[in-house]
PDB file of C-alpha atoms in Angstrom:
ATOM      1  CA  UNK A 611     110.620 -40.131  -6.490  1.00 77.00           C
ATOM      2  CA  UNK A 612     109.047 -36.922  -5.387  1.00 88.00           C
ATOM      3  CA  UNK A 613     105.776 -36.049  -7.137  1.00 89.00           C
ATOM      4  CA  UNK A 614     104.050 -32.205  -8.545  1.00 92.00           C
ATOM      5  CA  UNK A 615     100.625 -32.034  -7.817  1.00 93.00           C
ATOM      6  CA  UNK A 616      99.610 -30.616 -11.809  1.00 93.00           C
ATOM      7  CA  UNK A 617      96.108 -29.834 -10.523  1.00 94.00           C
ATOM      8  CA  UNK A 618      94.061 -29.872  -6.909  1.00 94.00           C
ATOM      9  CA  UNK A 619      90.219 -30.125  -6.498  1.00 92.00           C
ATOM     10  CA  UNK A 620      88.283 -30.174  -3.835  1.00 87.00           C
ATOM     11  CA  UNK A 621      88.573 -34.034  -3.450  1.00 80.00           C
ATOM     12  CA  UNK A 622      91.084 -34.644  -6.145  1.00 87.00           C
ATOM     13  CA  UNK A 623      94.455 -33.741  -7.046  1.00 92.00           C
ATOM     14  CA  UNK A 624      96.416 -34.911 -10.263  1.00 94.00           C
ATOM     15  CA  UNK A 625      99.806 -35.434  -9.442  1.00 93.00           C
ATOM     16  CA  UNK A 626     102.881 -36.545 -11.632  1.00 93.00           C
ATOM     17  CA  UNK A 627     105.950 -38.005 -10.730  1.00 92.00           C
ATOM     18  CA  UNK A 628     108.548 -38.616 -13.755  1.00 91.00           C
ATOM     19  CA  UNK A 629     106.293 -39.788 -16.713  1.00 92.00           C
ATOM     20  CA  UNK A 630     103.986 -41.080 -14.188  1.00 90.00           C
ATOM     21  CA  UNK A 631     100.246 -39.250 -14.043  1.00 91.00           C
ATOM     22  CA  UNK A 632      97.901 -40.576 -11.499  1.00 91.00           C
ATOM     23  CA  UNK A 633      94.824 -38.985  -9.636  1.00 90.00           C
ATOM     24  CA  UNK A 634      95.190 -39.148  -5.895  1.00 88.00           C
ATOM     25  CA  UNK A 635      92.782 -38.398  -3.249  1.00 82.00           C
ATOM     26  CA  UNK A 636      92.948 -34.870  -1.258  1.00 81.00           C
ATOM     27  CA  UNK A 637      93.085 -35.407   2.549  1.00 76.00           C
ATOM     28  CA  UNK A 638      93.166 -38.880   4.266  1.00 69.00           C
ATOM     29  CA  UNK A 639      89.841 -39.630   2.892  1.00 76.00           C
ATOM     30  CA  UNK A 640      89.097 -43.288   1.754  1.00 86.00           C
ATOM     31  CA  UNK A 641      86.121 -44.989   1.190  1.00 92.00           C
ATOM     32  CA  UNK A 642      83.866 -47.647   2.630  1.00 95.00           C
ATOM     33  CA  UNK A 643      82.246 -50.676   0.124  1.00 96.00           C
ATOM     34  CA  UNK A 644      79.840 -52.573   1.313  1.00 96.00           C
ATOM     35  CA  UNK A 645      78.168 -55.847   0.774  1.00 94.00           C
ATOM     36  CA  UNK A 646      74.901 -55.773   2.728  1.00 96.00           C
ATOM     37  CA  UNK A 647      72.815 -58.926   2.429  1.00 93.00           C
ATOM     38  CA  UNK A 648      69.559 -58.869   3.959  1.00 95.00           C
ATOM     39  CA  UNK A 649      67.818 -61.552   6.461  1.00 94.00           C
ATOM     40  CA  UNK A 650      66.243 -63.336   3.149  1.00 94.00           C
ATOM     41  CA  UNK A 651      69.228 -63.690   1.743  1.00 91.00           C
ATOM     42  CA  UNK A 652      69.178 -60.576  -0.564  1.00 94.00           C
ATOM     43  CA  UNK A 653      71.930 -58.586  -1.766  1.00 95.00           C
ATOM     44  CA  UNK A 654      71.573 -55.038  -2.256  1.00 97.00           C
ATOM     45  CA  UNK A 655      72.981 -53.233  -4.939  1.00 97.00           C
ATOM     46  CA  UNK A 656      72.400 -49.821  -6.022  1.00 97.00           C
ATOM     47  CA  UNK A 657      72.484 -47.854  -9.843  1.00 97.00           C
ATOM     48  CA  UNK A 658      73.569 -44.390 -10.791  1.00 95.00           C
ATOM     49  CA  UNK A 659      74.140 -42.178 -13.292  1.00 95.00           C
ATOM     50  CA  UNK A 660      78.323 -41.510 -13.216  1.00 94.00           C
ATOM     51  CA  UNK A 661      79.578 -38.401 -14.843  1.00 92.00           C
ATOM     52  CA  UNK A 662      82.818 -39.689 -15.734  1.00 91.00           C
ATOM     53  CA  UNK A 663      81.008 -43.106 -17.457  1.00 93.00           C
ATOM     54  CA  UNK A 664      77.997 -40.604 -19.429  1.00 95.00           C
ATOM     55  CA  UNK A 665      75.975 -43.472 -17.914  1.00 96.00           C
ATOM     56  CA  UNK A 666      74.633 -45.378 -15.460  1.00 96.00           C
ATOM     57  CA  UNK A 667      76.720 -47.652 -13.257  1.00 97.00           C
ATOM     58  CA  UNK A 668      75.504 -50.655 -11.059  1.00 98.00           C
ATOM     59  CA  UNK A 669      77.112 -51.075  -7.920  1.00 96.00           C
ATOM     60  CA  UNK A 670      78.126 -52.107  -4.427  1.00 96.00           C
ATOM     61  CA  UNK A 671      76.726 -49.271  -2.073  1.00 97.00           C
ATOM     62  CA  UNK A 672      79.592 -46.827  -1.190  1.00 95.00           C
ATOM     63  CA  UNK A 673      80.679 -44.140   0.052  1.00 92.00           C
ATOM     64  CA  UNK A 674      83.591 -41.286   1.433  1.00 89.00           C
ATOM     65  CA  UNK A 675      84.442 -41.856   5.004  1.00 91.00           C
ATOM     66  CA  UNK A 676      85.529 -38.840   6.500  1.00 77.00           C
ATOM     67  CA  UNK A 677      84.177 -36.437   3.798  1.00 69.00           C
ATOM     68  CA  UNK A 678      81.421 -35.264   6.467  1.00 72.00           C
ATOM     69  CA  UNK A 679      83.032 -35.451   9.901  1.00 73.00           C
ATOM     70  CA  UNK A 680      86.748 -35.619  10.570  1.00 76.00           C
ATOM     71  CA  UNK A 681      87.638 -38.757  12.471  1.00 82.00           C
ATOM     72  CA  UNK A 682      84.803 -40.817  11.354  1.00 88.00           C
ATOM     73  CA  UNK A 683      84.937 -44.549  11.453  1.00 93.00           C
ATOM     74  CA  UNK A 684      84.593 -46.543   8.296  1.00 95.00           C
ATOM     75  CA  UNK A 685      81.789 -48.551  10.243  1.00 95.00           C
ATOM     76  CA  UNK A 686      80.085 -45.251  11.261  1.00 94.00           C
ATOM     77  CA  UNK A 687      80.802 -44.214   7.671  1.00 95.00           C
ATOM     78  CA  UNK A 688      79.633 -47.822   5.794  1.00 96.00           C
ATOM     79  CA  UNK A 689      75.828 -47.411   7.986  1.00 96.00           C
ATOM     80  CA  UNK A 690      75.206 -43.674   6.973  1.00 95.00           C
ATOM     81  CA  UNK A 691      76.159 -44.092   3.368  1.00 95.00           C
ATOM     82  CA  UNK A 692      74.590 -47.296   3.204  1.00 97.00           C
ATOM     83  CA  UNK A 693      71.022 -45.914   5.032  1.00 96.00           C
ATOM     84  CA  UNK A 694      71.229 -42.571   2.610  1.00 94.00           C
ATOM     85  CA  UNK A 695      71.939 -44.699  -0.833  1.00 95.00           C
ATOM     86  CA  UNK A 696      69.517 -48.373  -0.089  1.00 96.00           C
ATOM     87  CA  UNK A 697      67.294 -46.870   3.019  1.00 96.00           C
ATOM     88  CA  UNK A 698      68.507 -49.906   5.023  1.00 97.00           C
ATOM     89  CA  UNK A 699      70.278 -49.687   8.334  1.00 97.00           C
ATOM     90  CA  UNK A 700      72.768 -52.318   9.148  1.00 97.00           C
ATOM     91  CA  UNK A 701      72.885 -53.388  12.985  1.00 97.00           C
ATOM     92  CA  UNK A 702      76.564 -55.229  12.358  1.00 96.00           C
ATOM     93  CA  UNK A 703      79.568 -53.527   9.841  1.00 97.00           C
ATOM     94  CA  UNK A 704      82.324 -56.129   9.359  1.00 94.00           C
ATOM     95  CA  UNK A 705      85.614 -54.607   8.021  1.00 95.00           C
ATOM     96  CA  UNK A 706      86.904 -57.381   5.584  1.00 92.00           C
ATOM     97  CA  UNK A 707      90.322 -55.384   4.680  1.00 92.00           C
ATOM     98  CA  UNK A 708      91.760 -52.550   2.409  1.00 93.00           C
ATOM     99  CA  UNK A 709      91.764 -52.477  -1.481  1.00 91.00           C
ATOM    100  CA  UNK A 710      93.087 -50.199  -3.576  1.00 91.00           C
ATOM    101  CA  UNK A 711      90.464 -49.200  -6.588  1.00 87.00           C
ATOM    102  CA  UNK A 712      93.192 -48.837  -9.527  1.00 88.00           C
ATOM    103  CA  UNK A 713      96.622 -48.645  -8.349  1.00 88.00           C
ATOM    104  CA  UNK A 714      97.989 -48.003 -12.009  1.00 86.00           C
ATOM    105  CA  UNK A 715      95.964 -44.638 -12.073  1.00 89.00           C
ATOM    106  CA  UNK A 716      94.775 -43.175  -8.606  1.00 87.00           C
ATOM    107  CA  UNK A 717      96.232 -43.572  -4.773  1.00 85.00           C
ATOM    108  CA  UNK A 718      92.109 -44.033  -4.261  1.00 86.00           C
ATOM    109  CA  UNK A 719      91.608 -47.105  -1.528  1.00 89.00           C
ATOM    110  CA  UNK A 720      88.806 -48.533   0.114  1.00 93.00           C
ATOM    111  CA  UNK A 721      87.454 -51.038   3.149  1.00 94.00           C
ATOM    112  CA  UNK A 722      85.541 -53.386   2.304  1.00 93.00           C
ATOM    113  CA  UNK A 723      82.701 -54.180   4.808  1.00 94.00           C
ATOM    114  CA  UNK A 724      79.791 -56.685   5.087  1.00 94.00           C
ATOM    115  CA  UNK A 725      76.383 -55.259   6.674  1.00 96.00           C
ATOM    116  CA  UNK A 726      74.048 -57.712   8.044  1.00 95.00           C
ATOM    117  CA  UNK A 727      70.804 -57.420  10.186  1.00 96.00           C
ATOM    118  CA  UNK A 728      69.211 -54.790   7.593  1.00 97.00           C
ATOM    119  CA  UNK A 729      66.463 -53.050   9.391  1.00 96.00           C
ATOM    120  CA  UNK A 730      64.347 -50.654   6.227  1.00 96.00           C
ATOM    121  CA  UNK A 731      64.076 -47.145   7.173  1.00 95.00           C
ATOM    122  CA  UNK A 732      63.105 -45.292   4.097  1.00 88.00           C
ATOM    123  CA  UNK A 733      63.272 -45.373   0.529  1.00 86.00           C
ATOM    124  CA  UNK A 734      66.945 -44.709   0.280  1.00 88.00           C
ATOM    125  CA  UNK A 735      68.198 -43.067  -3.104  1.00 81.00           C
ATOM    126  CA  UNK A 736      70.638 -40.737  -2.183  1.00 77.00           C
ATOM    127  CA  UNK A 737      70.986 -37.028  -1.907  1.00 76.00           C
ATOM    128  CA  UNK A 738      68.881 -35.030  -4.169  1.00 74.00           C
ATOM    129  CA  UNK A 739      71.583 -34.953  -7.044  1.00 77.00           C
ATOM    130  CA  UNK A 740      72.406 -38.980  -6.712  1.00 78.00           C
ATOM    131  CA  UNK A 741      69.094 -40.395  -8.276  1.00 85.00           C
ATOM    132  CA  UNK A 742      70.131 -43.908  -6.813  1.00 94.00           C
ATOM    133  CA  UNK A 743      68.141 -47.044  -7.877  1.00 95.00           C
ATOM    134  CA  UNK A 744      68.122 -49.597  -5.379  1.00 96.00           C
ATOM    135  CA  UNK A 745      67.536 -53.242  -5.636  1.00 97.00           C
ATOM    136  CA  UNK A 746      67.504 -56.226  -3.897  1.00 97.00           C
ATOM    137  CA  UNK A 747      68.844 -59.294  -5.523  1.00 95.00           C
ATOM    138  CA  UNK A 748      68.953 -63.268  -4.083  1.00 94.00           C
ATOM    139  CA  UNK A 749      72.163 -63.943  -3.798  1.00 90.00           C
ATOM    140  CA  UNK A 750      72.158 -67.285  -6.680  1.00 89.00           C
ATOM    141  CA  UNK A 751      70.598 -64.366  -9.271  1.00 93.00           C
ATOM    142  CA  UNK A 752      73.141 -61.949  -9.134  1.00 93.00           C
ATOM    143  CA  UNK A 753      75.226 -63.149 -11.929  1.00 93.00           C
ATOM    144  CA  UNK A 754      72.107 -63.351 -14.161  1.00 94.00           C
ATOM    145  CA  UNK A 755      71.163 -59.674 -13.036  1.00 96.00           C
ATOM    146  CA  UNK A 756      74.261 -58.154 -13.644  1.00 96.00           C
ATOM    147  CA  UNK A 757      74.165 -60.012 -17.270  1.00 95.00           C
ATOM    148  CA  UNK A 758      70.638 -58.717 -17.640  1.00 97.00           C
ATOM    149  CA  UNK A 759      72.133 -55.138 -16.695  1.00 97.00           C
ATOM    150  CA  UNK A 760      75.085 -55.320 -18.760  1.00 96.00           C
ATOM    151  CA  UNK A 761      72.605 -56.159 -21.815  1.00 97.00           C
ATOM    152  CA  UNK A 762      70.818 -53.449 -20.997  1.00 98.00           C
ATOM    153  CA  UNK A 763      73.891 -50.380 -21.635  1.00 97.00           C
ATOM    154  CA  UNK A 764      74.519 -50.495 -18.025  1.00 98.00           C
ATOM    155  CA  UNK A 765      78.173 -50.211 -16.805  1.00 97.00           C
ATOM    156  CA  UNK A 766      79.314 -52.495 -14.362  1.00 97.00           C
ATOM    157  CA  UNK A 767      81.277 -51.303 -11.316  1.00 96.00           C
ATOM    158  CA  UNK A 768      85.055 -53.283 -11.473  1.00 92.00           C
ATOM    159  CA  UNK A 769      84.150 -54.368  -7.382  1.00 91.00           C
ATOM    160  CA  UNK A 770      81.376 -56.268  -8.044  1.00 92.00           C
ATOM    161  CA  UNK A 771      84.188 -58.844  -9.111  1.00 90.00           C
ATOM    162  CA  UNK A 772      84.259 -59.751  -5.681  1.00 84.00           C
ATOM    163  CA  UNK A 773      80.661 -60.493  -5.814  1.00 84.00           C
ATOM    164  CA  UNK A 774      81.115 -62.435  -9.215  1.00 86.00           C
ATOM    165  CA  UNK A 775      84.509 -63.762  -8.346  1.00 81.00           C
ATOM    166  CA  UNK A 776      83.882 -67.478  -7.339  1.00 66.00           C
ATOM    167  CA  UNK A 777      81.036 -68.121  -9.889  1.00 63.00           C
ATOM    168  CA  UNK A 778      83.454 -66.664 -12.474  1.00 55.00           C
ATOM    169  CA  UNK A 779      86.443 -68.940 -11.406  1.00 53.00           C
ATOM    170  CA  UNK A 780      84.411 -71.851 -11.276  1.00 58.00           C
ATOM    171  CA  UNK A 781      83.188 -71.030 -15.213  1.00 57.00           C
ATOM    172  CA  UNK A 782      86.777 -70.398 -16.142  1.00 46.00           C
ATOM    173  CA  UNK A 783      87.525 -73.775 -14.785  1.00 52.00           C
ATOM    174  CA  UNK A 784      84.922 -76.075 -16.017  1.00 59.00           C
ATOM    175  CA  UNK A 785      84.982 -74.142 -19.533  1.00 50.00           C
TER     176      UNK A 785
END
């Protein structure tokens, strides 16, 4: 089935193909997620304000790969994004495979990655219009702390799932 693209942005297009609407990314350009876990045993998760939401959003650090240099490797990609959001550089980028964010609605896919032997650099935060809150969470806390920032208005980015995903099962099971 052969799809019109309704609308193009600089990073997004809106395509339809029969009845079907979906968003799809302009370009080859995917993105990198990454779990980085520091030498105590921290996880570091970041919070932002997303326009879409009207609030703010905790998540996974992330970020385009190939949005600032053609050709760049989601590895390469995973440590800039993850030194310019957290201020942490990672010394080892694991790819752990491709996911796709919401096949039902956009084409948008990602890499998962896992960043160990965190080195701080800075204060991290993000560009000047990201605002990012970063913290660092022990690993057994970070169900209560996303509970805790769920209570509190915040949205919850869908991929932290992954992060919640065996403590969930395991309460689905014994409940």
């Amino acid at each position: 089935m052969t799809a019109d693209t309704v609308w193009k942005g600089k990073y997004l297009s809106v395509r339809k193909a029969g009845t079907w609407e979906y968003a799809e990314r302009v370009g080859s350009i995917a993105a990198a997620v990454i779990v980085a876990i520091d030498d105590e045993g921290q996880l570091l998760l970041v919070e932002q304000h997303r326009v879409p939401l009207g609030r703010a959003c905790l998540e996974l650090p992330a970020g385009l790969v190939g949005d600032e240099s053609e050709g760049e490797s989601v590895a390469d990609a995973a440590r800039r994004e993850l030194e310019e959001e957290t201020g942490y550089r990672a010394a080892i980028v694991e790819e752990r495979g491709e996911f796709f964010s919401s096949p039902g609605m956009t084409s948008e896919r990602f890499t998962l990655v896992v960043a160990t032997g965190l080195t701080r650099t800075g204060d991290g935060g993000g560009d000047a219009q990201e605002n990012i809150t970063v913290y660092r969470v022990p690993l057994a806390q970070v169900p209560g702390f996303v509970a805790e920032r769920r209570r509190a208005g915040v949205a919850i980015d869908a991929k932290m799932l992954m992060i919640l995903g065996a403590g969930l099962l395991a309460e689905i099971a014994g409940g």
